[in-house]
Amino acid sequence: MRNGRTIRFRSPVLIEATAATGGVKECEGPLGKYFDYCLKDDLLGQKSHELAEIKMHIGTIKRLLNKTKLKISDIDFCFAGDLMDEIEGASLTMRDFDVGFFGLYNACSTFAEALILGATMLDAGHASRVICSTSSHFCTAERQYRFPLEYGSQRPPLAQWTVTGSGATMLNKRFGKVAVVSATVGRVVDYGVTDTNDMGAAMAPAARDTLLNHLANTDSRPEDYDLIATGDLGEAGSHLMRLLMREEGIELGERYVDCGALIFNRVAQDVGQGGSGAACSATVFNGYLHRKMTEGMYRRVLLIPTGALLSKTSALQGESIPGIAHAVCFERVE
Amino acid sequence: MRNGRTIRFRSPVLIEATAATGGVKECEGPLGKYFDYCLKDDLLGQKSHELAEIKMHIGTIKRLLNKTKLKISDIDFCFAGDLMDEIEGASLTMRDFDVGFFGLYNACSTFAEALILGATMLDAGHASRVICSTSSHFCTAERQYRFPLEYGSQRPPLAQWTVTGSGATMLNKRFGKVAVVSATVGRVVDYGVTDTNDMGAAMAPAARDTLLNHLANTDSRPEDYDLIATGDLGEAGSHLMRLLMREEGIELGERYVDCGALIFNRVAQDVGQGGSGAACSATVFNGYLHRKMTEGMYRRVLLIPTGALLSKTSALQGESIPGIAHAVCFERVE
């Protein structure tokens, strides 16, 4: 069923298992102990950071399969993406798996896009089990969107730190303690921000747009959720999100967090405004939030991964940075 | 229902309308008269070819809406992608439309990916009308994957010509003379090709893999289709495709064509092995094939858009080029 941009899944779509891999810095952060695997070296013994990110993504999917004692032949389709040009990371990751592949790109909101399309595939009855996964890597993102690390560029104050990590979710219709119950599909929102070092400001209006749409379509209020978590607005961006929602008469209060703020000790780890990247919400959800839901700490969580739809070319040509945000509502199955 | 990687849609998913835009060279080719709109200038009065491609994509969706006298508010979701880094084209196109957006990337097979996911969304009952669209532009692709045009690089003999164009399909469950009846989702196939000027060889094994899988899962033979059309293997690549299928004991014969061969007069228009790009199958299907199906020339068509999953970075790092191909089966509704 659908109301506006909000989908309510007809029968329960359940999370059978999750897997999260964190980089060295991510594992030193507050959520390090929740990740299934911590990299000892962000290069993973590869000759490039691009190959390292791919090896990490492959490893995350393999661990997800190992945890469930399943083989890739038990999976119908994979929905995956990442931040590298032409989603090279997900595309080359999928060389290692004999499975139908849907390549996705909505920047750092891609994990939510994968969950929505994976859950829809199950809801339509065209699959019995799917994997939704994303990855990002600090070094591949810096080189691609900003400068190679070797330049030693200074980081401006509003910059965020791309998460090195990968998260994967296995969805099915039979097993699991947490259900994907509804989702609101994001639209492209552009407030004219052109500073590629201020992603939070570019994405916050999209997060507001999607949250307002979700609350209206589901006739719910923030108090109806135990946690509302945006993907990677960072400290400044999530402050902006609170202000934007306040303008609408809605106080988000303490139930609102940002995955980019959760994953690092912002000041101690010197990560600017906090974490970002396609793996930010994916590692925080698959490593931390899903576990806290199964343990009963949270019953109902609204995850809103946020994406900044820029490319190096569009930025250099002076285009503004549109944002997008998809919301996914999870509920603990009693 | 699903059999292996093949989905059979439960209730008819119908094509309500199509729109295709062709560039100057494309409109001089054999299919020029079938396009809804022909560019007079491939720059469309813009200051960059990237902005030109975006304007062309926007125009194609607007024409699709005009043809059906619908507004964007009548559309639930758009499934779109293109070849620019971070699918900049589709992302910035969607700034102009107030609609839920799923950004997709499977290289030149993205149009099929969009059709499969759009049809699944309708089949699940979560939408009543969706638009599936892609674009590509010769000048943005040359600059990104090879060299800026200003360099005047020589084109090697196996090179293809990226189609400047955009195609869009409106899907629904009520109106239309052509149905999307089934689809086979591609997997990533890598035969170790590293020549970025020989895309046909990189993609042909994926096309064979998907076609064999589709025929087996649907218990059909090539003779059961009036037309089997790969997306953009080009002349050499489609010859290879015939040979690869012959190895499997299957003669494709005259019912097999390649959209990249159809769209240009290969020799007269000096396009190397023929057309390629995310708009190749999208313009040929939305401009030409859909019309020929509604007119009754073809009753049953299997479209197999093919994609080469390379990026500039992966190519420069010496990675081989994996291919992917998704098959979509269309039938005329009697």
XYZ file of C-alpha atoms in Angstrom:
668
model
C 0.000 0.000 0.000
C 1.118 3.526 -0.650
C 0.208 6.913 0.689
C 2.048 9.689 -1.119
C 5.711 8.728 -1.183
C 5.282 6.313 1.725
C 5.124 2.564 1.169
C 3.703 0.220 3.804
C 4.867 -3.328 3.151
C 1.954 -5.720 2.882
C 3.393 -8.626 4.796
C 6.343 -8.484 7.198
C 9.737 -8.068 5.591
C 12.163 -9.371 8.206
C 15.861 -8.883 8.818
C 17.381 -12.354 8.903
C 20.892 -11.135 9.633
C 23.207 -8.144 9.395
C 26.954 -7.698 9.016
C 29.129 -4.633 9.521
C 32.807 -4.036 8.873
C 34.610 -1.021 10.310
C 37.919 0.582 9.396
C 40.716 1.189 11.897
C 39.489 4.626 12.963
C 35.843 3.540 13.015
C 36.717 0.641 15.295
C 38.469 3.011 17.685
C 35.217 4.965 17.918
C 32.273 4.434 20.285
C 30.642 1.745 18.101
C 33.803 -0.263 17.374
C 32.768 -3.146 19.625
C 29.530 -3.647 17.708
C 31.109 -4.288 14.317
C 31.428 -7.886 13.176
C 34.889 -7.281 11.844
C 37.494 -4.558 12.303
C 40.125 -3.859 9.675
C 43.676 -4.014 10.971
C 44.887 -2.004 7.978
C 42.650 0.188 5.808
C 44.550 -0.941 2.708
C 43.781 -4.636 3.418
C 47.060 -5.579 1.765
C 45.829 -4.298 -1.605
C 47.714 -2.094 -4.023
C 45.028 0.591 -4.115
C 42.371 1.897 -1.751
C 39.779 1.160 -4.422
C 40.691 -2.543 -4.332
C 40.752 -2.354 -0.525
C 37.175 -1.053 -0.453
C 36.088 -3.821 -2.807
C 37.780 -6.497 -0.672
C 36.053 -5.062 2.411
C 32.646 -5.130 0.685
C 33.208 -8.730 -0.445
C 34.251 -9.685 3.089
C 31.138 -8.118 4.597
C 28.822 -10.101 2.326
C 30.785 -13.303 3.005
C 30.480 -12.755 6.753
C 26.743 -12.186 6.361
C 26.472 -15.509 4.542
C 28.681 -17.253 7.121
C 26.584 -15.935 10.015
C 23.485 -17.480 8.502
C 25.232 -20.609 7.202
C 23.829 -19.767 3.769
C 25.460 -19.812 0.359
C 25.134 -17.145 -2.307
C 22.906 -19.595 -4.204
C 20.381 -19.135 -1.377
C 20.172 -15.427 -2.212
C 17.973 -14.273 -5.069
C 19.231 -10.758 -5.664
C 21.753 -8.263 -4.308
C 20.970 -4.547 -4.149
C 24.227 -2.683 -3.708
C 26.032 0.576 -4.275
C 28.878 2.766 -3.130
C 30.375 6.209 -3.750
C 33.041 5.419 -6.324
C 32.514 6.662 -9.882
C 30.226 4.238 -11.763
C 29.723 2.425 -8.422
C 32.906 0.589 -9.293
C 33.073 -0.803 -5.766
C 29.741 -2.628 -5.818
C 30.146 -3.664 -9.456
C 33.528 -5.299 -8.906
C 32.361 -6.747 -5.573
C 29.621 -8.569 -7.438
C 32.169 -10.311 -9.674
C 32.745 -12.588 -6.686
C 29.107 -13.596 -6.293
C 26.938 -15.602 -8.640
C 23.733 -13.635 -8.038
C 21.388 -11.215 -9.786
C 22.648 -7.680 -9.208
C 20.881 -4.332 -9.068
C 23.408 -1.467 -8.922
C 22.098 1.551 -7.041
C 23.221 5.121 -6.498
C 21.628 7.716 -4.281
C 24.944 8.816 -2.726
C 25.033 8.233 1.043
C 21.325 7.363 1.137
C 21.959 4.312 -1.068
C 21.651 1.892 1.853
C 18.040 2.995 2.409
C 17.348 2.805 -1.319
C 18.632 -0.789 -1.285
C 16.421 -1.699 1.685
C 13.333 -0.183 0.042
C 13.872 -1.932 -3.300
C 14.905 -5.211 -1.649
C 11.830 -5.192 0.589
C 9.632 -4.346 -2.409
C 11.071 -7.298 -4.338
C 10.165 -9.601 -1.431
C 6.748 -7.989 -1.039
C 6.004 -8.569 -4.728
C 6.792 -12.245 -4.211
C 9.675 -12.232 -6.699
C 12.343 -13.204 -4.176
C 12.605 -15.129 -0.947
C 15.898 -13.686 0.238
C 17.891 -10.597 -0.777
C 21.026 -8.810 0.407
C 21.231 -5.008 0.622
C 24.717 -3.593 1.056
C 26.900 -0.516 0.672
C 30.485 0.488 1.311
C 32.614 3.612 1.497
C 36.267 4.324 2.210
C 37.843 7.526 3.460
C 40.740 7.322 1.035
C 38.752 6.564 -2.128
C 36.255 9.316 -1.313
C 38.883 11.950 -0.517
C 40.740 11.274 -3.745
C 37.601 11.268 -5.837
C 35.613 14.163 -4.403
C 38.385 16.366 -3.010
C 42.144 15.745 -3.300
C 44.460 12.749 -3.086
C 45.607 12.292 0.502
C 49.216 12.805 -0.564
C 48.452 16.504 -1.109
C 47.956 16.883 2.646
C 45.080 19.348 2.168
C 43.798 21.179 5.227
C 40.303 20.134 6.206
C 37.883 23.051 6.569
C 35.776 23.239 9.748
C 32.497 22.015 8.238
C 34.067 18.957 6.576
C 33.034 15.459 7.599
C 34.999 12.211 7.665
C 33.963 9.543 5.181
C 33.437 6.280 7.034
C 35.675 3.382 5.997
C 33.346 0.440 6.312
C 30.658 -1.698 4.804
C 27.254 -2.846 5.999
C 24.960 -5.554 4.686
C 21.437 -6.652 5.552
C 19.766 -9.925 4.621
C 16.004 -9.582 4.158
C 13.463 -12.381 3.989
C 9.845 -13.073 4.931
C 10.239 -15.803 7.546
C 13.002 -15.265 10.074
C 14.003 -12.254 12.122
C 13.249 -10.154 15.154
C 13.179 -6.808 13.351
C 10.804 -5.930 10.513
C 10.987 -3.320 7.779
C 7.425 -2.028 8.057
C 7.325 1.116 5.950
C 9.458 3.521 3.985
C 9.255 6.988 2.500
C 11.018 7.496 -0.817
C 13.013 10.714 -1.046
C 12.787 13.371 -3.713
C 15.621 15.601 -4.852
C 15.767 18.815 -2.809
C 18.175 21.614 -3.721
C 18.651 24.662 -1.499
C 21.519 26.047 -3.565
C 24.434 24.985 -1.350
C 27.647 24.921 -3.402
C 30.266 24.289 -0.684
C 31.436 20.703 -1.207
C 32.846 20.770 2.312
C 29.450 21.454 3.869
C 27.434 18.357 3.024
C 25.293 18.609 6.155
C 23.759 21.888 4.991
C 23.154 20.445 1.518
C 21.366 17.356 2.874
C 19.437 18.664 5.895
C 16.575 20.150 3.817
C 16.080 16.744 2.140
C 16.015 15.013 5.527
C 13.396 17.480 6.740
C 11.347 17.002 3.588
C 11.336 13.218 3.927
C 10.676 13.208 7.670
C 7.737 15.624 7.330
C 6.368 13.544 4.462
C 6.746 10.325 6.453
C 5.076 11.732 9.572
C 2.173 13.132 7.547
C 1.634 9.991 5.454
C 1.775 7.645 8.450
C -0.106 10.025 10.753
C 2.685 9.738 13.305
C 4.687 12.110 15.501
C 8.367 11.947 16.527
C 7.219 10.644 19.940
C 5.941 7.513 18.185
C 9.540 6.456 17.492
C 12.094 5.364 20.060
C 14.811 6.695 17.797
C 14.983 8.854 14.675
C 18.420 8.603 13.085
C 19.563 10.575 10.054
C 22.392 9.078 8.034
C 25.296 11.492 7.907
C 24.302 15.093 8.498
C 27.121 15.388 11.035
C 27.130 17.735 14.015
C 26.421 21.009 12.191
C 23.998 19.368 9.765
C 21.977 17.648 12.471
C 21.826 20.911 14.438
C 20.435 22.479 11.259
C 17.963 19.594 10.985
C 16.681 20.321 14.504
C 16.252 24.012 13.624
C 14.486 23.237 10.344
C 12.060 20.887 12.132
C 11.526 23.475 14.872
C 10.419 25.927 12.166
C 7.730 23.363 11.375
C 6.688 23.291 15.030
C 8.293 19.917 15.689
C 10.820 19.391 18.488
C 12.960 16.333 17.756
C 14.450 16.229 21.249
C 16.715 13.483 22.521
C 15.213 10.739 20.406
C 16.922 12.299 17.398
C 20.485 11.269 16.597
C 22.707 11.257 13.511
C 24.680 8.153 12.545
C 27.611 10.381 11.587
C 27.675 11.745 15.140
C 27.307 8.286 16.744
C 30.152 6.555 14.937
C 33.044 8.803 16.026
C 34.169 10.702 19.102
C 34.028 13.835 17.044
C 36.539 16.015 18.867
C 38.891 13.335 20.204
C 39.088 11.617 16.828
C 39.444 14.892 14.892
C 36.795 14.087 12.296
C 35.368 17.575 11.765
C 31.573 17.439 11.914
C 31.501 13.637 12.161
C 31.122 10.646 9.879
C 29.655 10.542 6.399
C 29.596 8.180 3.431
C 27.474 5.364 2.065
C 28.752 3.100 4.845
C 27.900 5.536 7.645
C 24.231 4.609 8.149
C 24.935 1.071 6.871
C 27.569 0.272 9.523
C 25.697 2.061 12.319
C 22.467 0.249 11.487
C 23.880 -3.191 10.725
C 26.426 -3.109 13.531
C 24.724 -1.173 16.303
C 21.057 -0.231 15.829
C 19.843 -3.631 14.653
C 21.506 -5.245 17.671
C 19.966 -2.727 20.066
C 16.571 -3.424 18.517
C 16.918 -7.198 18.886
C 18.063 -6.677 22.491
C 14.942 -4.623 23.160
C 16.511 -1.212 23.741
C 14.568 0.241 20.825
C 11.218 -1.025 19.590
C 10.608 1.365 16.720
C 13.343 3.148 14.792
C 13.111 5.544 11.842
C 16.364 5.538 9.870
C 16.798 8.400 7.383
C 20.004 7.964 5.346
C 20.880 11.204 3.576
C 22.700 11.713 0.290
C 24.425 14.615 -1.430
C 23.995 14.253 -5.190
C 27.163 15.901 -6.392
C 29.939 14.704 -8.637
C 33.432 16.080 -9.035
C 32.367 17.396 -12.440
C 29.169 19.064 -11.239
C 31.045 20.655 -8.331
C 33.846 21.986 -10.558
C 31.243 23.334 -12.972
C 29.694 25.325 -10.123
C 26.451 23.391 -9.820
C 24.685 23.454 -6.477
C 24.465 20.238 -4.469
C 21.027 18.616 -4.334
C 20.176 16.373 -1.413
C 18.007 13.285 -1.074
C 16.886 11.262 1.933
C 14.939 8.017 2.167
C 13.274 6.988 5.436
C 12.911 3.365 6.536
C 10.838 2.408 9.580
C 11.904 -0.691 11.533
C 9.880 -2.360 14.264
C 10.847 -5.076 16.678
C 8.689 -8.143 16.154
C 7.150 -9.112 19.503
C 6.763 -15.509 -9.293
C 10.400 -16.294 -9.779
C 12.357 -19.087 -11.364
C 16.089 -18.670 -10.862
C 16.937 -15.100 -11.865
C 13.756 -14.770 -13.933
C 10.763 -12.840 -12.636
C 7.302 -13.315 -14.113
C 5.086 -10.367 -13.214
C 1.887 -11.489 -11.524
C -0.532 -9.139 -13.193
C 0.081 -7.258 -16.424
C 2.460 -4.326 -16.192
C 1.572 -2.152 -19.162
C 3.393 0.551 -21.079
C 1.167 3.601 -20.991
C 3.475 5.738 -23.090
C 7.051 6.163 -24.257
C 9.214 9.112 -25.255
C 12.547 9.228 -27.052
C 14.878 12.100 -27.834
C 17.698 11.735 -30.357
C 20.794 13.827 -30.949
C 21.681 15.357 -34.320
C 23.640 12.331 -35.565
C 21.102 9.855 -34.152
C 18.306 11.654 -35.985
C 20.248 11.408 -39.249
C 20.343 7.630 -38.742
C 17.796 5.007 -39.810
C 15.593 5.476 -36.728
C 15.571 9.282 -36.730
C 11.958 9.498 -37.892
C 10.762 7.447 -34.926
C 12.078 9.754 -32.214
C 9.618 12.122 -30.566
C 12.091 14.924 -30.634
C 15.344 15.588 -32.465
C 17.984 17.911 -31.083
C 18.983 20.714 -33.432
C 22.198 21.245 -31.501
C 23.765 18.674 -29.176
C 24.725 21.451 -26.760
C 21.086 22.589 -26.411
C 22.300 26.139 -25.827
C 23.965 25.102 -22.552
C 27.458 26.002 -21.394
C 28.532 22.375 -20.934
C 27.633 19.026 -22.460
C 26.780 17.770 -18.974
C 24.078 20.446 -18.645
C 22.976 19.652 -22.197
C 22.451 15.990 -21.315
C 20.459 16.990 -18.236
C 18.275 19.373 -20.261
C 17.673 16.583 -22.787
C 16.680 14.126 -20.026
C 14.316 16.692 -18.474
C 12.797 17.373 -21.892
C 12.207 13.668 -22.526
C 10.296 13.219 -19.267
C 8.291 16.380 -19.922
C 7.339 15.116 -23.378
C 6.283 11.789 -21.871
C 4.022 13.649 -19.445
C 2.674 15.894 -22.234
C 1.870 12.908 -24.440
C -0.278 11.422 -21.685
C -1.652 14.769 -20.470
C -0.428 13.837 -17.004
C 1.417 15.879 -14.412
C 4.401 14.729 -12.372
C 2.035 14.523 -9.392
C 0.330 11.647 -11.220
C 3.610 9.696 -11.105
C 4.570 7.830 -7.939
C 8.242 7.155 -8.526
C 10.965 7.685 -11.119
C 13.659 5.065 -11.727
C 16.486 6.715 -13.612
C 20.184 6.636 -14.332
C 22.867 7.632 -16.786
C 26.598 7.208 -17.394
C 27.989 10.337 -15.784
C 30.002 9.938 -12.560
C 27.609 9.668 -9.595
C 24.747 9.544 -12.126
C 24.931 13.326 -12.058
C 22.645 13.486 -15.087
C 19.681 11.681 -13.550
C 20.224 13.267 -10.124
C 20.178 16.821 -11.468
C 17.332 15.950 -13.856
C 15.238 14.994 -10.848
C 15.672 18.458 -9.321
C 13.029 19.544 -11.806
C 10.453 16.959 -10.747
C 8.621 16.659 -7.448
C 8.636 12.857 -7.302
C 10.216 9.980 -5.368
C 13.497 9.084 -7.036
C 15.459 5.838 -7.215
C 18.903 6.411 -8.765
C 20.194 3.384 -10.650
C 23.470 2.360 -12.229
C 24.168 -0.752 -14.219
C 26.028 1.120 -17.001
C 24.299 0.778 -20.380
C 21.903 -1.870 -19.038
C 20.404 0.677 -16.623
C 17.267 1.109 -18.749
C 16.403 -2.579 -18.248
C 17.196 -2.338 -14.540
C 14.780 0.603 -14.305
C 12.030 -1.326 -16.116
C 12.483 -4.372 -13.844
C 12.405 -2.366 -10.617
C 9.589 -0.112 -11.835
C 7.479 -3.110 -12.866
C 8.220 -4.801 -9.516
C 7.060 -1.694 -7.653
C 3.763 -1.806 -9.584
C 3.466 -5.556 -9.089
C 3.901 -5.150 -5.333
C 1.023 -2.679 -5.360
C 3.126 0.179 -4.038
C 2.666 2.410 -7.075
C 0.090 3.000 -9.761
C 2.345 4.763 -12.248
C 6.125 4.999 -12.585
C 8.587 6.447 -15.107
C 11.766 4.593 -16.107
C 14.339 6.676 -17.977
C 17.976 6.951 -18.969
C 20.175 9.298 -20.968
C 23.648 9.385 -22.472
C 25.603 11.919 -24.507
C 28.544 11.312 -26.828
C 30.488 14.303 -25.534
C 30.025 13.663 -21.801
C 30.943 9.980 -22.243
C 34.037 10.654 -24.382
C 35.374 13.183 -21.911
C 34.695 10.982 -18.917
C 35.734 7.543 -20.132
C 38.306 8.436 -22.778
C 39.552 11.911 -23.681
C 38.022 15.382 -24.078
C 36.920 15.850 -27.676
C 39.296 18.782 -28.026
C 42.216 16.324 -28.011
C 41.054 14.970 -31.351
C 41.989 11.392 -30.421
C 41.905 8.781 -33.140
C 39.172 6.233 -32.660
C 40.404 2.623 -32.745
C 38.546 0.155 -34.988
C 36.583 -1.620 -32.242
C 35.311 1.606 -30.643
C 31.609 2.370 -30.564
C 29.767 5.680 -30.638
C 27.924 6.705 -27.480
C 24.351 7.608 -28.366
C 23.278 11.164 -27.605
C 19.712 10.720 -26.535
C 17.260 9.889 -23.798
C 14.389 7.431 -23.535
C 11.577 7.191 -21.005
C 8.818 4.657 -20.403
C 5.676 5.161 -18.345
C 4.456 1.938 -16.708
C 1.077 1.305 -15.136
C -1.411 -1.519 -14.624
C -4.404 -0.273 -16.642
C -3.578 1.241 -20.007
C -1.347 0.119 -22.815
C -0.960 -2.194 -25.778
C 2.398 -3.647 -24.748
C 3.040 -5.517 -21.499
C 6.219 -6.188 -19.557
C 5.627 -9.873 -18.857
C 8.902 -11.193 -17.496
C 12.511 -10.285 -16.879
C 15.811 -11.975 -16.127
C 18.139 -10.123 -13.781
C 21.771 -10.108 -14.870
C 24.765 -11.168 -12.853
C 28.265 -9.750 -13.209
C 30.306 -11.700 -15.771
C 34.002 -10.981 -16.296
C 35.990 -12.602 -19.083
C 39.105 -10.527 -18.431
C 38.761 -8.004 -21.259
C 40.812 -4.884 -20.454
C 40.528 -2.924 -23.708
C 38.238 0.032 -22.929
C 37.731 0.470 -26.667
C 36.266 -3.004 -27.078
C 33.099 -2.895 -25.020
C 31.305 -5.415 -27.212
C 33.733 -8.174 -26.253
C 33.449 -7.254 -22.569
C 29.638 -7.388 -22.617
C 28.843 -10.260 -25.000
C 29.514 -13.007 -22.395
C 27.050 -11.324 -20.019
C 24.434 -11.132 -22.777
C 24.912 -14.829 -23.498
C 24.677 -15.675 -19.798
C 21.417 -13.771 -19.364
C 19.850 -15.045 -22.588
C 20.683 -18.675 -21.746
C 19.317 -18.180 -18.240
C 16.133 -16.572 -19.562
C 15.516 -19.295 -22.153
C 16.067 -22.041 -19.562
C 13.932 -20.448 -16.849
C 11.040 -19.699 -19.194
C 11.403 -22.945 -21.134
C 11.519 -20.976 -24.375
C 13.636 -20.971 -27.536
C 14.772 -18.040 -29.702
C 12.031 -18.968 -32.193
C 9.461 -18.067 -29.544
C 10.409 -14.388 -29.910
C 9.752 -12.196 -32.919
C 12.826 -10.197 -32.032
C 15.757 -10.571 -29.643
C 17.611 -7.269 -29.298
C 20.775 -6.749 -27.278
C 21.471 -3.225 -26.084
C 24.794 -2.054 -27.432
C 27.151 -4.862 -28.366
C 27.770 -3.178 -31.699
C 28.715 -4.965 -34.913
C 31.735 -6.905 -33.620
C 30.132 -7.604 -30.240
C 26.896 -8.909 -31.718
C 28.868 -11.112 -34.105
C 30.646 -12.477 -31.028
C 27.255 -12.964 -29.361
C 26.097 -15.108 -32.313
C 29.264 -17.204 -32.078
C 28.954 -17.632 -28.313
C 25.342 -18.776 -28.671
C 26.320 -21.093 -31.516
C 28.777 -22.757 -29.128
C 25.730 -23.507 -26.990
C 23.987 -25.038 -29.980
C 21.660 -22.088 -30.476
C 21.376 -20.256 -33.803
C 20.041 -16.751 -33.262
C 19.428 -16.128 -36.955
C 17.706 -13.060 -38.364
C 15.482 -12.485 -35.367
C 18.547 -11.278 -33.482
C 19.542 -7.625 -33.750
C 21.547 -5.170 -31.669
C 20.173 -1.728 -30.838
C 23.641 -0.267 -31.392
C 23.590 -1.615 -34.947
C 20.020 -0.428 -35.622
C 20.445 3.191 -34.587
C 23.229 4.210 -37.017
C 24.255 3.546 -40.587
C 27.499 2.207 -39.252
C 29.776 2.801 -42.234
C 28.141 5.893 -43.721
C 27.955 7.611 -40.345
C 31.497 6.554 -39.341
C 30.537 5.281 -35.889
C 32.974 2.379 -35.582
C 31.145 -0.716 -34.418
C 27.866 1.152 -33.856
C 25.978 2.842 -31.060
C 26.436 2.368 -27.338
C 25.452 4.121 -24.132
C 22.644 4.096 -21.595
C 20.391 5.798 -24.149
C 21.085 3.261 -26.904
C 18.528 0.609 -25.944
C 16.342 3.283 -24.323
C 15.935 5.375 -27.480
C 15.643 2.343 -29.788
C 12.994 0.759 -27.568
C 11.020 3.874 -26.664
C 11.253 5.394 -30.131
C 11.172 2.439 -32.477
C 10.496 -1.006 -30.979
C 7.534 -0.014 -28.829
C 5.902 1.623 -31.849
C 6.497 -1.439 -34.023
C 4.941 -3.595 -31.313
C 1.835 -1.409 -31.037
C 1.545 -1.428 -34.839
C 1.646 -5.224 -34.792
C 4.988 -5.805 -36.539
C 6.328 -7.616 -33.463
C 4.222 -9.508 -30.946
C 6.899 -10.703 -28.567
C 10.266 -8.977 -28.065
C 13.138 -9.842 -25.754
C 15.240 -6.748 -25.044
C 18.658 -7.402 -23.454
C 20.393 -4.111 -22.595
C 24.071 -4.721 -21.890
C 26.412 -2.836 -19.586
C 30.189 -2.574 -19.165
C 30.952 -2.009 -15.485
C 34.132 0.001 -15.776
C 35.119 3.363 -14.412
C 37.925 5.624 -15.493
C 39.714 4.726 -12.265
C 39.287 0.957 -12.611
C 40.449 1.133 -16.230
C 43.541 3.190 -15.394
C 44.323 0.786 -12.555
C 44.331 -2.091 -15.046
C 41.190 -3.835 -13.834
C 39.333 -5.982 -16.328
C 35.890 -4.877 -17.470
C 32.977 -6.923 -16.118
C 29.745 -7.017 -18.077
C 26.112 -7.281 -17.036
C 22.907 -7.742 -19.036
C 19.287 -7.723 -17.955
C 16.579 -9.209 -20.195
C 13.043 -7.834 -20.380
C 10.300 -9.655 -22.287
C 7.541 -7.543 -23.831
C 4.316 -8.883 -25.346
C 1.676 -7.133 -27.351
C -1.653 -7.220 -25.531
C -4.257 -8.651 -27.921
